[in-house]
C-alpha angles and dihedrals in degrees: 000000000000090000094051091050093050089049093052094046090051094055096039089051087049095047085049093056093046096048089051094044127108096276092259111153110263120184117203118220132163139244106225129189134177125244097252141161118258136150118268118205142163117201141204115204126208143143123242141160134262114239140164118258095229114034121166127186110214115208146155135260097197129064122234146088125322100239105177137006117198099180138045144193109321092008111152110228136183131219113279092016116146110250108164144358133211126214101272099190089104095039095051092048092051091046090051092050095049090049090049084051092047091049095054093045088050096051095047088046094052091048090050095045088052089049096046090051091050093050094046085060092047097047092045085063091044084245092132133031125258091250092062091048098052094046094055087045091055090048091051094051090042093055096041083059093047091051092046089053088049091046090056094042091051096048081049096056094047087052095054091047089059095048089063080070112076124199141171111274090195142019106264154089127303100238097173132020110196103181142054129219106269095025116130119230126196123212106208129138093321122052108239113237117236103166145010124212129191113200102214128358097194092071107052128163131209118225110202135181111234122194119256084237090058103037096081088068095048113099129175106259098037121138114254127190117187137175133203132208094239090067112024096172096055126083112202122194139212145147132251102257099173140011111202117217095208107102128216122219128204141159125230127187121242116245090221097050124025085200093060127076133172132205123253121203119194136168131217116249119190114210123190109239114191107207108182096150090046091233091135106081118197115269097021118144117244130197109211140199114200112199100218088170117031133163125165123209099355124160102259146162133191113289089234093055085078089057096058120100119160121244124207094229093064101025091055132248093270091056115115112217123196112184123178139202115269142114091239129023145163128215133229132188137208115176108313096337115099106193121182129221126209109226136179116223138204129188124353128184090199095268105058127025122209112237112211096177149338105074133052125240113263098035119134113236130181111248100178151345112257116199114209117201115166109310096342135082137193138185123237091249091049085057100045089048093056086043085066092050121141114272087241095063124087114276126233119265116279091022112081126151125264113246110237114234 
């Protein structure tokens, strides 16, 4: 009923404007349209970055000099493939030292173990004193502890030596190489990155920052289109695959005042980006459009057609108006007969409204009144908007304000 009342107010306002006009001839015609199938959508826009789905930084856990590098940018690598080697001289020396310590500790352990077992047998037969037995037990346990420590140190040295041989952890493509042969790398609190390897560049993703005002309308599975500056004439497609809950907060300065700033909160939305022809490169900036409301080929009419309602001052005294009950209705015109059709509606994006029942596809309906004056035309909506203008704006012809005395 709200849309009908609004339409009546619009038409009545226009009729009042015309009746108060200067007497210039105005003809009334109608903007018509056909009930047809269209795509109805609402969108959210954002910017993001093209990234590989799987991206691994390959580093080293030991310090030393890069001796050999076997791959370069864009090299295709396989899991386990040798991609670099570090100088092993120091690591081999450390391994040899730990191996010698291990061998000595092992020999001592085995000797003390045999001594302990022999003394235990003698002690059980009361052939040696308690002091001798306890001394052999102490020596055995001490040798065992030293042997265990040397075994762990040897394993560590062996593992460090293996770290000097750097292999690819996955099948993929080298997209970044951060070292050169002869360069010294130091492994401290943070593992130095040597290479960055992307698993499969035919399957990319866009990580977009969506404003907090829009994130409530975004859902997993929604259709997405995006463009990149590298290919301005191409439109790529994908789907929302993840909405990350962690928010990012940043500050932006207001253009009106350099001293004022506002807080901007965004959420990361991950979008699939199939890349079979390898056009999409890592780190490209993407301008994305997320279709939060998206229906294809639905029966629809212009939204303003639901606000139209005929009024006698405009359609003429001879017009026959056949109104009906219903919350939503559209009007058809045959000759001077205006007929209302009650309809049921679905989604709307403010421009188009889905029709779910009440009228058939192909029916001609009235969208709006068109007022013709000389060589100019205006719709009823336009005229009603102008009738609500500021009192300080120029008034229409024949409607001058009376001067106060």
